[in-house]
Short mmCIF file of C-alpha atoms in Angstrom, two decimals:
data_model
loop_
_atom_site.label_atom_id
_atom_site.label_comp_id
_atom_site.label_asym_id
_atom_site.label_seq_id
_atom_site.Cartn_x
_atom_site.Cartn_y
_atom_site.Cartn_z
CA MET A 1 14.33 2.13 26.75
CA SER A 2 17.69 1.36 25.55
CA ARG A 3 19.07 2.76 21.82
CA PRO A 4 21.56 2.40 19.54
CA THR A 5 23.76 5.48 19.67
CA PRO A 6 23.37 7.21 16.28
CA ALA A 7 26.95 6.34 14.63
CA PHE A 8 25.22 7.50 11.16
CA THR A 9 22.23 9.70 10.22
CA PRO A 10 18.85 8.08 10.81
CA SER A 11 17.24 6.48 8.21
CA LEU A 12 14.22 7.62 8.56
CA GLU A 13 13.66 10.76 10.50
CA VAL A 14 9.59 12.29 10.81
CA SER A 15 8.81 15.23 12.94
CA GLY A 16 5.84 17.20 13.86
CA LEU A 17 4.38 15.30 10.80
CA ALA A 18 0.23 16.45 10.22
CA TYR A 19 -2.06 15.94 7.35
CA ALA A 20 -5.52 15.86 6.88
CA TYR A 21 -7.30 14.69 3.91
CA PRO A 22 -9.01 17.15 1.08
CA ASP A 23 -12.35 16.29 2.42
CA GLY A 24 -11.33 17.49 5.71
CA HIS A 25 -10.43 14.43 7.85
CA GLN A 26 -7.71 15.12 9.99
CA ALA A 27 -5.74 11.65 9.93
CA LEU A 28 -2.17 12.68 11.10
CA PHE A 29 -1.44 15.03 14.32
CA GLY A 30 2.01 15.37 15.02
CA VAL A 31 3.95 12.54 14.29
CA ASP A 32 7.66 12.18 15.59
CA LEU A 33 9.29 9.08 14.78
CA THR A 34 13.32 8.64 14.14
CA VAL A 35 14.65 5.24 13.15
CA GLU A 36 18.02 4.29 13.03
CA ARG A 37 20.06 2.70 10.21
CA GLY A 38 19.77 -1.42 10.75
CA GLU A 39 16.97 -1.15 13.10
CA ARG A 40 13.80 -2.96 12.46
CA VAL A 41 10.72 -1.07 13.83
CA ALA A 42 6.96 -2.49 14.45
CA LEU A 43 4.37 0.08 13.29
CA LEU A 44 1.42 -0.94 15.61
CA GLY A 45 -1.86 0.14 15.44
CA PRO A 46 -5.91 -0.42 15.40
CA ASN A 47 -7.30 0.24 12.25
CA GLY A 48 -8.05 4.23 11.14
CA ALA A 49 -4.83 5.15 13.55
CA GLY A 50 -3.59 6.60 10.37
CA LYS A 51 -0.97 4.16 9.61
CA THR A 52 -1.38 3.96 5.84
CA THR A 53 -1.59 7.69 5.81
CA LEU A 54 1.82 7.53 7.47
CA VAL A 55 3.46 5.35 5.13
CA LEU A 56 2.26 7.27 2.07
CA HIS A 57 4.26 10.04 3.29
CA LEU A 58 7.15 8.55 3.44
CA ASN A 59 7.48 8.29 0.02
CA GLY A 60 6.01 11.15 -0.81
CA ILE A 61 2.84 10.13 -2.05
CA LEU A 62 1.15 12.33 0.19
CA ASP A 63 2.26 15.83 0.81
CA ALA A 64 2.65 16.32 4.32
CA GLY A 65 0.14 19.43 5.95
CA ALA A 66 2.73 20.43 8.60
CA GLY A 67 6.07 18.92 9.06
CA THR A 68 9.02 17.02 7.94
CA VAL A 69 10.15 14.04 6.38
CA ARG A 70 13.50 12.98 5.88
CA VAL A 71 15.12 9.79 4.94
CA ALA A 72 18.63 9.15 5.44
CA GLY A 73 19.02 12.74 6.08
CA LEU A 74 17.39 14.20 2.93
CA PRO A 75 13.76 15.78 2.59
CA VAL A 76 10.65 14.13 1.38
CA ALA A 77 10.22 17.16 -1.54
CA LYS A 78 9.19 17.58 -5.13
CA ARG A 79 12.53 18.27 -6.06
CA ASN A 80 13.71 15.26 -4.68
CA LEU A 81 11.12 12.50 -4.85
CA ALA A 82 13.02 10.58 -7.77
CA GLU A 83 15.32 9.83 -5.09
CA ILE A 84 13.39 9.21 -2.31
CA ARG A 85 11.36 6.32 -4.11
CA ARG A 86 14.39 4.89 -4.50
CA ARG A 87 15.50 5.02 -1.24
CA VAL A 88 12.50 4.08 0.26
CA GLY A 89 11.13 0.60 -0.95
CA ILE A 90 7.25 0.61 0.10
CA VAL A 91 6.15 -3.42 -0.05
CA PHE A 92 2.14 -2.75 -0.23
CA GLN A 93 -0.36 -5.60 0.80
CA ASP A 94 -1.41 -7.44 -1.64
CA PRO A 95 1.26 -8.29 -3.86
CA ASP A 96 -1.12 -8.50 -7.53
CA ASP A 97 -1.16 -4.68 -6.94
CA GLN A 98 2.83 -4.39 -6.62
CA LEU A 99 3.64 -7.15 -9.11
CA PHE A 100 2.70 -5.74 -12.44
CA MET A 101 5.04 -6.55 -15.09
CA PRO A 102 4.24 -9.86 -17.39
CA THR A 103 7.24 -11.62 -15.98
CA VAL A 104 9.44 -11.87 -12.20
CA ARG A 105 11.96 -10.75 -13.96
CA GLU A 106 10.89 -7.77 -15.34
CA ASP A 107 9.01 -6.62 -12.09
CA VAL A 108 12.01 -6.75 -10.20
CA ALA A 109 14.08 -4.94 -12.94
CA PHE A 110 11.28 -2.47 -13.26
CA GLY A 111 12.66 0.02 -10.12
CA PRO A 112 16.06 0.06 -11.30
CA ALA A 113 15.58 0.20 -14.67
CA ALA A 114 13.25 3.31 -14.26
CA SER A 115 16.23 4.80 -12.06
CA GLY A 116 18.39 4.54 -15.57
CA LEU A 117 20.16 0.85 -14.97
CA ARG A 118 20.54 -1.22 -17.96
CA GLY A 119 22.61 -4.00 -19.60
CA PRO A 120 24.42 -6.97 -17.42
CA ASP A 121 24.61 -4.35 -14.18
CA LEU A 122 20.15 -4.53 -13.84
CA GLU A 123 20.62 -8.56 -14.62
CA GLU A 124 23.08 -8.35 -11.85
CA ARG A 125 20.81 -6.58 -9.75
CA VAL A 126 17.60 -8.60 -10.49
CA ARG A 127 19.16 -11.97 -9.87
CA GLU A 128 20.76 -10.68 -6.49
CA ALA A 129 17.37 -9.41 -5.07
CA LEU A 130 15.78 -12.38 -6.02
CA GLU A 131 18.22 -14.80 -4.56
CA ARG A 132 18.21 -12.54 -1.40
CA VAL A 133 14.69 -13.77 -1.22
CA GLY A 134 14.98 -17.51 -2.40
CA MET A 135 13.07 -16.63 -5.82
CA GLU A 136 15.93 -17.20 -8.41
CA GLU A 137 14.04 -19.95 -10.30
CA TYR A 138 11.12 -18.06 -11.15
CA ALA A 139 12.76 -15.22 -13.02
CA ASN A 140 10.89 -16.12 -16.02
CA ARG A 141 7.35 -16.97 -14.42
CA PRO A 142 4.40 -14.60 -14.63
CA PRO A 143 3.70 -13.58 -11.36
CA HIS A 144 -0.32 -14.89 -11.51
CA HIS A 145 1.51 -18.67 -11.69
CA LEU A 146 3.13 -18.10 -8.07
CA SER A 147 1.82 -18.97 -5.28
CA PHE A 148 0.75 -16.17 -2.84
CA GLY A 149 3.64 -16.84 -0.21
CA GLN A 150 5.81 -16.58 -3.22
CA ARG A 151 4.21 -13.28 -4.87
CA ARG A 152 4.72 -11.42 -1.51
CA ARG A 153 8.33 -13.11 -1.61
CA VAL A 154 9.10 -11.51 -5.41
CA ALA A 155 7.26 -8.21 -4.14
CA VAL A 156 9.86 -7.54 -1.62
CA ALA A 157 12.59 -8.75 -3.81
CA THR A 158 11.18 -5.67 -6.32
CA VAL A 159 12.06 -3.24 -3.89
CA LEU A 160 15.10 -4.73 -2.61
CA ALA A 161 16.40 -4.04 -6.02
CA MET A 162 16.39 -0.58 -5.77
CA GLU A 163 18.51 -0.82 -2.56
CA PRO A 164 16.48 1.24 -0.47
CA GLU A 165 17.64 2.61 2.53
CA ILE A 166 14.79 1.84 4.26
CA LEU A 167 12.20 -1.37 3.65
CA VAL A 168 8.36 0.02 4.47
CA LEU A 169 6.28 -3.46 4.49
CA ASP A 170 2.51 -3.10 4.82
CA GLU A 171 1.19 -6.23 6.30
CA PRO A 172 3.40 -8.76 5.35
CA SER A 173 2.33 -11.98 7.07
CA SER A 174 -1.22 -11.03 5.99
CA ASN A 175 -2.93 -13.99 3.83
CA LEU A 176 0.31 -16.52 4.45
CA ASP A 177 0.36 -19.57 5.74
CA PRO A 178 2.42 -20.48 8.63
CA ALA A 179 4.92 -22.28 6.74
CA SER A 180 4.89 -19.16 4.40
CA ARG A 181 5.03 -17.04 7.53
CA ARG A 182 8.37 -18.38 8.68
CA GLU A 183 10.03 -18.09 5.89
CA LEU A 184 9.27 -14.86 4.89
CA ALA A 185 10.13 -14.12 8.51
CA ASP A 186 13.62 -15.78 7.61
CA ILE A 187 14.10 -13.49 5.03
CA LEU A 188 13.45 -10.49 6.50
CA ARG A 189 15.74 -11.36 9.40
CA SER A 190 18.61 -12.32 7.09
CA LEU A 191 18.33 -8.58 5.25
CA ASP A 192 21.20 -6.17 6.01
CA VAL A 193 18.39 -2.94 5.75
CA THR A 194 16.21 -0.99 8.03
CA VAL A 195 12.99 -2.26 8.43
CA LEU A 196 9.45 -0.41 9.31
CA MET A 197 7.14 -2.84 9.28
CA VAL A 198 3.33 -2.13 9.71
CA THR A 199 1.27 -4.90 11.08
CA HIS A 200 -1.43 -5.80 13.21
CA ASP A 201 0.11 -9.48 13.67
CA LEU A 202 1.53 -9.00 17.30
CA PRO A 203 3.26 -12.29 17.43
CA TYR A 204 4.90 -11.39 14.28
CA ALA A 205 5.92 -8.19 15.33
CA LEU A 206 7.81 -9.78 18.43
CA GLU A 207 9.68 -11.98 16.79
CA LEU A 208 10.74 -9.72 14.14
CA CYS A 209 11.30 -6.01 15.73
CA PRO A 210 12.92 -5.33 18.77
CA ARG A 211 11.39 -2.16 19.05
CA ALA A 212 8.00 -1.14 18.32
CA VAL A 213 5.92 2.09 18.41
CA ILE A 214 1.86 2.64 18.73
CA LEU A 215 0.47 4.75 16.59
CA SER A 216 -3.07 6.18 17.79
CA GLU A 217 -5.57 8.74 16.99
CA GLY A 218 -2.73 10.03 14.66
CA VAL A 219 0.21 10.06 17.15
CA ILE A 220 2.83 8.06 18.12
CA ALA A 221 1.15 7.02 21.56
CA ALA A 222 4.30 4.50 23.02
CA ASP A 223 7.49 3.80 21.51
CA ASP A 224 9.29 0.86 23.63
CA ARG A 225 10.80 -2.70 23.69
CA THR A 226 7.86 -4.83 21.68
CA GLN A 227 8.01 -7.02 24.82
CA ASP A 228 7.56 -4.02 26.88
CA LEU A 229 4.38 -2.68 24.92
CA LEU A 230 2.69 -6.15 24.31
CA GLY A 231 3.31 -6.93 27.88
CA ASP A 232 1.75 -3.45 29.38
CA GLU A 233 -1.89 -4.66 29.20
CA GLU A 234 -3.62 -1.39 29.91
CA LEU A 235 -1.75 0.53 27.21
CA MET A 236 -2.34 -2.73 24.54
CA ARG A 237 -6.33 -2.26 25.70
CA ALA A 238 -6.44 1.62 25.38
CA HIS A 239 -5.41 1.46 21.66
CA ARG A 240 -7.60 -1.52 21.14
CA LEU A 241 -4.66 -3.95 20.42
CA GLU A 242 -5.46 -7.61 21.24
CA LEU A 243 -3.47 -10.39 21.63
CA PRO A 244 -3.94 -13.93 20.06
CA PHE A 245 -5.83 -16.14 22.22
CA GLY A 246 -3.05 -18.01 24.83
CA PHE A 247 -0.30 -15.64 23.72
CA ASP A 248 1.57 -14.13 26.34
CA PRO A 249 4.41 -11.93 25.21
CA ARG A 250 6.52 -12.24 28.63
CA SER A 251 6.73 -16.07 28.23
CA VAL A 252 8.83 -15.51 25.22
CA THR A 253 12.34 -15.58 25.16
CA MET A 254 14.04 -13.20 22.52
CA GLY A 255 17.01 -15.26 21.08
CA ALA A 256 18.76 -12.50 19.18
CA MET B 1 10.41 -19.74 -20.30
CA GLY B 2 7.88 -21.30 -17.94
CA ALA B 3 6.92 -24.87 -19.15
CA GLY B 4 3.48 -25.84 -19.03
CA HIS B 5 2.61 -22.47 -17.88
CA ALA B 6 2.49 -20.52 -21.48
CA HIS B 7 -0.26 -19.22 -22.70
CA LYS B 8 -2.43 -21.72 -25.21
CA LEU B 9 -2.00 -20.28 -28.29
CA TYR B 10 1.58 -20.55 -28.20
CA ARG B 11 3.41 -24.05 -28.74
CA HIS B 12 6.72 -24.17 -27.58
CA ALA B 13 9.27 -25.85 -29.64
CA HIS B 14 12.92 -25.06 -30.87
CA SER B 15 12.69 -24.31 -34.49
CA PRO B 16 14.05 -21.45 -37.06
CA VAL B 17 10.55 -19.83 -37.02
CA HIS B 18 10.78 -19.83 -33.16
CA ASP B 19 13.92 -17.94 -33.17
CA LEU B 20 13.01 -15.15 -35.54
CA PRO B 21 13.19 -11.97 -33.58
CA PRO B 22 9.44 -11.20 -33.01
CA HIS B 23 9.24 -7.57 -35.04
CA CYS B 24 10.37 -9.10 -37.67
CA LYS B 25 7.71 -12.10 -37.65
CA LEU B 26 5.00 -9.44 -37.56
CA ALA B 27 6.26 -7.08 -39.79
CA ALA B 28 6.35 -10.65 -42.28
CA VAL B 29 2.97 -11.18 -41.35
CA PHE B 30 1.64 -7.67 -41.82
CA GLY B 31 3.15 -7.56 -45.33
CA PHE B 32 1.89 -11.16 -45.93
CA VAL B 33 -1.38 -10.21 -44.92
CA LEU B 34 -1.35 -7.29 -47.47
CA VAL B 35 -0.14 -8.94 -50.53
CA VAL B 36 -3.07 -11.25 -49.86
CA VAL B 37 -5.77 -8.93 -49.99
CA SER B 38 -4.88 -7.21 -52.87
CA THR B 39 -4.39 -10.45 -54.89
CA PRO B 40 -7.15 -10.22 -57.84
CA ARG B 41 -9.74 -13.36 -56.80
CA GLU B 42 -9.72 -14.63 -60.08
CA ALA B 43 -6.26 -15.78 -59.76
CA VAL B 44 -7.34 -18.60 -58.11
CA TRP B 45 -3.57 -20.45 -58.50
CA ALA B 46 -2.10 -17.56 -56.46
CA PHE B 47 -3.71 -18.23 -53.14
CA ALA B 48 -3.19 -21.95 -53.80
CA LEU B 49 1.14 -20.53 -53.83
CA TYR B 50 0.29 -18.45 -50.83
CA ALA B 51 -1.12 -21.87 -48.76
CA VAL B 52 1.90 -23.70 -49.85
CA LEU B 53 3.83 -20.53 -48.34
CA ILE B 54 2.01 -21.00 -44.83
CA ALA B 55 2.25 -24.69 -45.20
CA ALA B 56 6.01 -24.44 -45.85
CA VAL B 57 6.45 -21.67 -42.71
CA ALA B 58 4.17 -24.05 -40.66
CA ALA B 59 6.73 -27.12 -41.72
CA ALA B 60 9.89 -25.26 -40.68
CA ALA B 61 8.06 -24.20 -37.22
CA ARG B 62 7.32 -27.86 -36.70
CA ILE B 63 3.76 -27.00 -36.43
CA PRO B 64 1.61 -30.18 -37.07
CA ALA B 65 -1.19 -29.91 -39.78
CA GLY B 66 -3.79 -30.80 -37.28
CA PHE B 67 -3.09 -28.15 -34.74
CA LEU B 68 -3.09 -25.39 -37.21
CA LEU B 69 -6.35 -26.45 -38.95
CA LYS B 70 -8.05 -27.26 -35.45
CA ARG B 71 -6.97 -23.50 -34.72
CA LEU B 72 -8.38 -22.47 -37.89
CA VAL B 73 -12.04 -22.85 -36.52
CA ILE B 74 -11.94 -19.61 -35.19
CA GLU B 75 -12.61 -18.36 -38.29
CA VAL B 76 -16.19 -20.11 -38.50
CA PRO B 77 -18.23 -16.93 -37.55
CA PHE B 78 -17.09 -15.58 -41.19
CA VAL B 79 -17.22 -17.99 -42.98
CA ALA B 80 -21.22 -18.54 -42.08
CA PHE B 81 -21.25 -14.53 -43.82
CA ALA B 82 -19.29 -16.04 -46.64
CA VAL B 83 -21.60 -18.86 -47.44
CA LEU B 84 -24.68 -16.48 -47.69
CA MET B 85 -23.25 -14.32 -50.39
CA PRO B 86 -23.77 -16.66 -53.09
CA PHE B 87 -27.68 -16.75 -51.88
CA VAL B 88 -28.32 -12.71 -51.14
CA VAL B 89 -26.08 -10.81 -53.85
CA PRO B 90 -27.77 -10.06 -57.07
CA GLY B 91 -26.12 -10.77 -60.43
CA GLU B 92 -26.04 -12.99 -62.81
CA GLN B 93 -27.57 -16.66 -61.63
CA THR B 94 -25.99 -20.40 -61.91
CA GLU B 95 -27.13 -23.38 -61.02
CA ILE B 96 -24.74 -25.77 -58.52
CA LEU B 97 -26.35 -29.02 -57.45
CA GLY B 98 -29.59 -27.85 -58.51
CA VAL B 99 -29.55 -24.67 -56.54
CA SER B 100 -29.67 -21.61 -57.61
CA VAL B 101 -26.64 -18.92 -56.91
CA SER B 102 -24.96 -15.84 -58.21
CA VAL B 103 -21.99 -15.32 -59.73
CA PRO B 104 -20.88 -12.61 -58.56
CA GLY B 105 -21.64 -13.76 -54.82
CA LEU B 106 -19.61 -16.95 -55.58
CA TRP B 107 -16.74 -14.56 -56.34
CA GLY B 108 -17.49 -12.61 -53.28
CA ALA B 109 -17.68 -15.51 -51.07
CA TRP B 110 -14.51 -17.39 -52.51
CA ASN B 111 -12.71 -13.73 -51.86
CA VAL B 112 -13.70 -13.83 -48.03
CA LEU B 113 -13.20 -17.58 -47.61
CA ALA B 114 -10.01 -17.44 -49.35
CA LYS B 115 -8.28 -13.92 -48.05
CA GLY B 116 -9.28 -14.60 -44.57
CA THR B 117 -8.12 -18.51 -44.36
CA LEU B 118 -4.88 -17.16 -45.47
CA GLY B 119 -4.50 -14.48 -42.87
CA VAL B 120 -5.93 -16.25 -40.29
CA ALA B 121 -3.67 -19.02 -40.73
CA ALA B 122 -1.00 -17.05 -41.26
CA SER B 123 -1.58 -15.42 -37.54
CA VAL B 124 -2.21 -18.89 -36.29
CA VAL B 125 1.67 -19.39 -37.53
CA LEU B 126 2.74 -16.51 -35.75
CA ALA B 127 0.60 -16.84 -32.64
CA SER B 128 1.98 -20.36 -32.03
CA THR B 129 5.81 -19.44 -32.61
CA THR B 130 5.64 -16.38 -30.70
CA GLU B 131 5.19 -16.25 -26.93
CA LEU B 132 3.22 -13.18 -26.05
CA ARG B 133 5.52 -11.42 -24.14
CA SER B 134 7.78 -11.15 -27.11
CA LEU B 135 4.81 -10.24 -29.43
CA LEU B 136 4.44 -7.13 -27.02
CA LEU B 137 8.06 -6.43 -27.19
CA GLY B 138 7.96 -6.86 -31.04
CA LEU B 139 5.09 -4.48 -31.13
CA GLN B 140 7.47 -2.02 -29.37
CA ARG B 141 10.09 -2.44 -31.10
CA LEU B 142 7.98 -1.37 -34.26
CA ARG B 143 7.15 1.85 -32.35
CA LEU B 144 3.51 1.23 -31.60
CA PRO B 145 2.17 3.86 -29.46
CA PRO B 146 3.92 3.18 -25.96
CA LEU B 147 0.68 3.37 -24.07
CA LEU B 148 -1.09 0.73 -25.98
CA VAL B 149 2.03 -1.65 -25.46
CA GLN B 150 1.46 -0.99 -21.89
CA ILE B 151 -2.46 -1.36 -22.06
CA ALA B 152 -2.02 -4.83 -23.87
CA SER B 153 0.84 -5.64 -21.05
CA PHE B 154 -1.46 -5.26 -18.32
CA MET B 155 -4.04 -6.62 -20.38
CA ILE B 156 -2.36 -10.00 -19.94
CA ARG B 157 -1.05 -9.53 -16.73
CA TYR B 158 -4.38 -8.54 -14.79
CA GLY B 159 -6.89 -11.11 -17.22
CA ASP B 160 -6.23 -13.58 -14.68
CA VAL B 161 -6.34 -11.75 -11.51
CA ILE B 162 -10.00 -10.35 -12.91
CA ALA B 163 -11.31 -13.66 -14.10
CA GLY B 164 -10.65 -15.02 -10.57
CA GLU B 165 -12.42 -11.90 -8.84
CA MET B 166 -14.99 -12.51 -11.51
CA ARG B 167 -15.13 -16.21 -10.45
CA ARG B 168 -15.50 -15.64 -7.01
CA MET B 169 -18.49 -13.12 -6.99
CA SER B 170 -20.32 -15.86 -9.39
CA ILE B 171 -19.63 -18.34 -6.39
CA ALA B 172 -20.73 -15.71 -3.10
CA ARG B 173 -23.71 -15.46 -5.61
CA ARG B 174 -24.43 -18.92 -5.85
CA SER B 175 -24.11 -19.77 -2.58
CA ARG B 176 -26.68 -17.30 -1.66
CA GLY B 177 -29.00 -19.15 -3.52
CA PHE B 178 -29.14 -17.14 -6.64
CA GLU B 179 -29.14 -18.96 -10.04
CA ALA B 180 -28.97 -16.77 -13.42
CA ARG B 181 -31.86 -18.62 -14.98
CA GLY B 182 -33.82 -15.37 -17.25
CA VAL B 183 -34.09 -11.66 -17.98
CA ARG B 184 -35.56 -11.57 -14.74
CA GLN B 185 -31.89 -11.99 -13.03
CA TRP B 186 -30.23 -9.79 -15.79
CA GLY B 187 -30.53 -7.07 -13.12
CA VAL B 188 -27.85 -9.01 -10.21
CA LEU B 189 -25.37 -9.62 -12.81
CA ALA B 190 -25.30 -6.07 -14.23
CA LYS B 191 -24.60 -5.32 -10.94
CA SER B 192 -21.70 -7.83 -10.53
CA ALA B 193 -20.59 -6.37 -13.49
CA GLY B 194 -20.60 -2.77 -11.76
CA ALA B 195 -19.12 -3.79 -8.74
CA LEU B 196 -16.33 -5.65 -11.10
CA PHE B 197 -15.73 -2.10 -12.98
CA ILE B 198 -15.48 -0.48 -9.72
CA ARG B 199 -13.15 -2.93 -8.09
CA SER B 200 -11.11 -3.24 -11.16
CA TYR B 201 -10.54 0.28 -11.56
CA GLU B 202 -9.68 0.44 -7.85
CA ARG B 203 -7.02 -1.94 -8.08
CA GLY B 204 -6.06 0.35 -11.04
CA GLU B 205 -5.38 3.15 -8.61
CA ARG B 206 -3.37 0.60 -6.62
CA VAL B 207 -1.21 -0.76 -9.09
CA HIS B 208 -0.23 2.84 -9.97
CA LEU B 209 0.29 3.71 -6.54
CA ALA B 210 3.06 0.94 -6.32
CA MET B 211 4.26 1.61 -9.76
CA VAL B 212 4.96 5.65 -8.56
CA SER B 213 6.24 4.29 -5.69
CA ARG B 214 8.94 2.50 -7.77
CA GLY B 215 9.91 5.38 -9.69
CA TYR B 216 7.44 5.29 -12.79
CA THR B 217 6.79 8.70 -14.23
CA GLY B 218 4.50 7.51 -17.18
CA THR B 219 7.04 5.79 -19.34
CA MET B 220 8.22 1.90 -19.25
CA PRO B 221 11.50 1.81 -19.15
CA VAL B 222 12.88 -0.76 -21.71
CA ILE B 223 14.36 -3.78 -19.89
CA ASP B 224 14.49 -5.90 -22.83
CA GLU B 225 15.53 -4.56 -25.90
CA VAL B 226 15.15 -6.86 -29.03
CA THR B 227 17.32 -6.51 -31.73
CA ALA B 228 17.55 -8.51 -35.08
CA SER B 229 20.49 -9.15 -37.39
CA ARG B 230 20.06 -8.50 -41.13
CA ALA B 231 20.09 -12.44 -42.04
CA GLN B 232 17.25 -12.39 -39.62
CA TRP B 233 15.27 -10.25 -41.28
CA ALA B 234 16.06 -12.01 -44.78
CA TYR B 235 14.67 -14.82 -43.20
CA ALA B 236 11.36 -13.66 -42.29
CA GLY B 237 11.31 -10.69 -45.43
CA ALA B 238 11.09 -14.38 -47.44
CA LEU B 239 7.57 -14.60 -46.65
CA PRO B 240 6.02 -11.69 -48.00
CA LEU B 241 8.38 -11.05 -50.44
CA LEU B 242 7.34 -14.55 -52.20
CA ALA B 243 3.82 -13.81 -51.76
CA LEU B 244 4.51 -10.27 -53.77
CA ALA B 245 6.41 -12.09 -56.60
CA ILE B 246 3.29 -13.92 -56.52
CA CYS B 247 0.53 -11.19 -56.35
CA LEU B 248 2.61 -9.62 -59.05
CA LEU B 249 2.43 -12.39 -61.57
CA GLY B 250 -1.60 -12.56 -60.48
CA TRP B 251 -2.09 -9.01 -61.66
CA THR B 252 -0.14 -9.10 -64.95
CA LEU B 253 -1.21 -12.95 -66.15
#
């Protein structure tokens, strides 16, 4: 397992994170995870493994029962919440939940405007974010008149506009047709930002993320090169992860 | 703005009326309606002049007469009520075409009809020259409580989403052999409505989560500031002020 030597503070440091829901159900039992700046990491795991619970800790929606989360060195705590939410950009699974403003432009502007940006600076930020996902022509459209793939791209732009330290994607490839899926992959690869991608789509994880971690029963059960993880049949079976029919991760040659 | 995707009520065009800031137009229409309803109903000529004023605005906005008249159809349920008045209001009777009707009833019907039609016509002109989105900005500018503006803006955004969900549920019901034929099926429909309510409520929670994740703290950031020049106010003010002059004449004459 080779990892880049940390030249900066890691984008994300989770240590000993445990959490139980108010009804007593414990979802996380001491999660340790470090993501270096610029890395793209896939977070894999069966349903109910606690993936969403972990994600909601990253920007302080849920309060850690024990342990800490740091984003670029800044601890996730009540007093830092505004800054933490600017640094952690979460793209939720359903773009209809994420895009709540009447037009694409206003939606992308929402985050930066909430942190106080106004006027030409705001316009510039919006234009740039939409350009990065190739949606600048749709700025004045209402989100519900876009295709699903376009909405997902705009959802990514709404988060990019906040210039986040880390981009967290919840099932980015769900409900996308193959072309939209590839377009989104091209966009994600072109971004110069740390990515944590929660997904069930194993080929997509292999395509985009050199490193993967498996979250199972509330702990990180494995952390390795994606290709090695997916090739370990025993490990995969133990965590209810299954590759699509006919897909052999060892046969895939990873270009970059 | 999104050509072909604008709301049904809006009529895309470029005219001096379209270009006015939304809050000026809102204030002008509100003022106009207030003036119209406070005009004495006996001043029949005043209402004719109001109609001329509205027609002039519609012409300036390049709204064809046919379009405006078709939109007025929304008034019909209220008109039905007005038509009843001459028959049910007690008072001095008179004969029209051999039918006995009451004079105060006739005046009442005229009152409802004239004022209602003018009010609706003014609103139709407003709606066809102002996009929904800018109407909201206008309301925000006029200091309507921000919560109300937020609710209205979410209604626009999620109306289609919820209608889509409703349609899918209906297709799913019919695919399993359900046809709503009578009272006996109402139970199923009521349960669907309940399910839709819960789904919308849960969506509301997810949307709130997404908003909080992007720094929402209870107030919407102002992204578009709408401003109006003195000239624009004067231009928009022409309608209610002319109407006010007519109204005052109506009281004195």
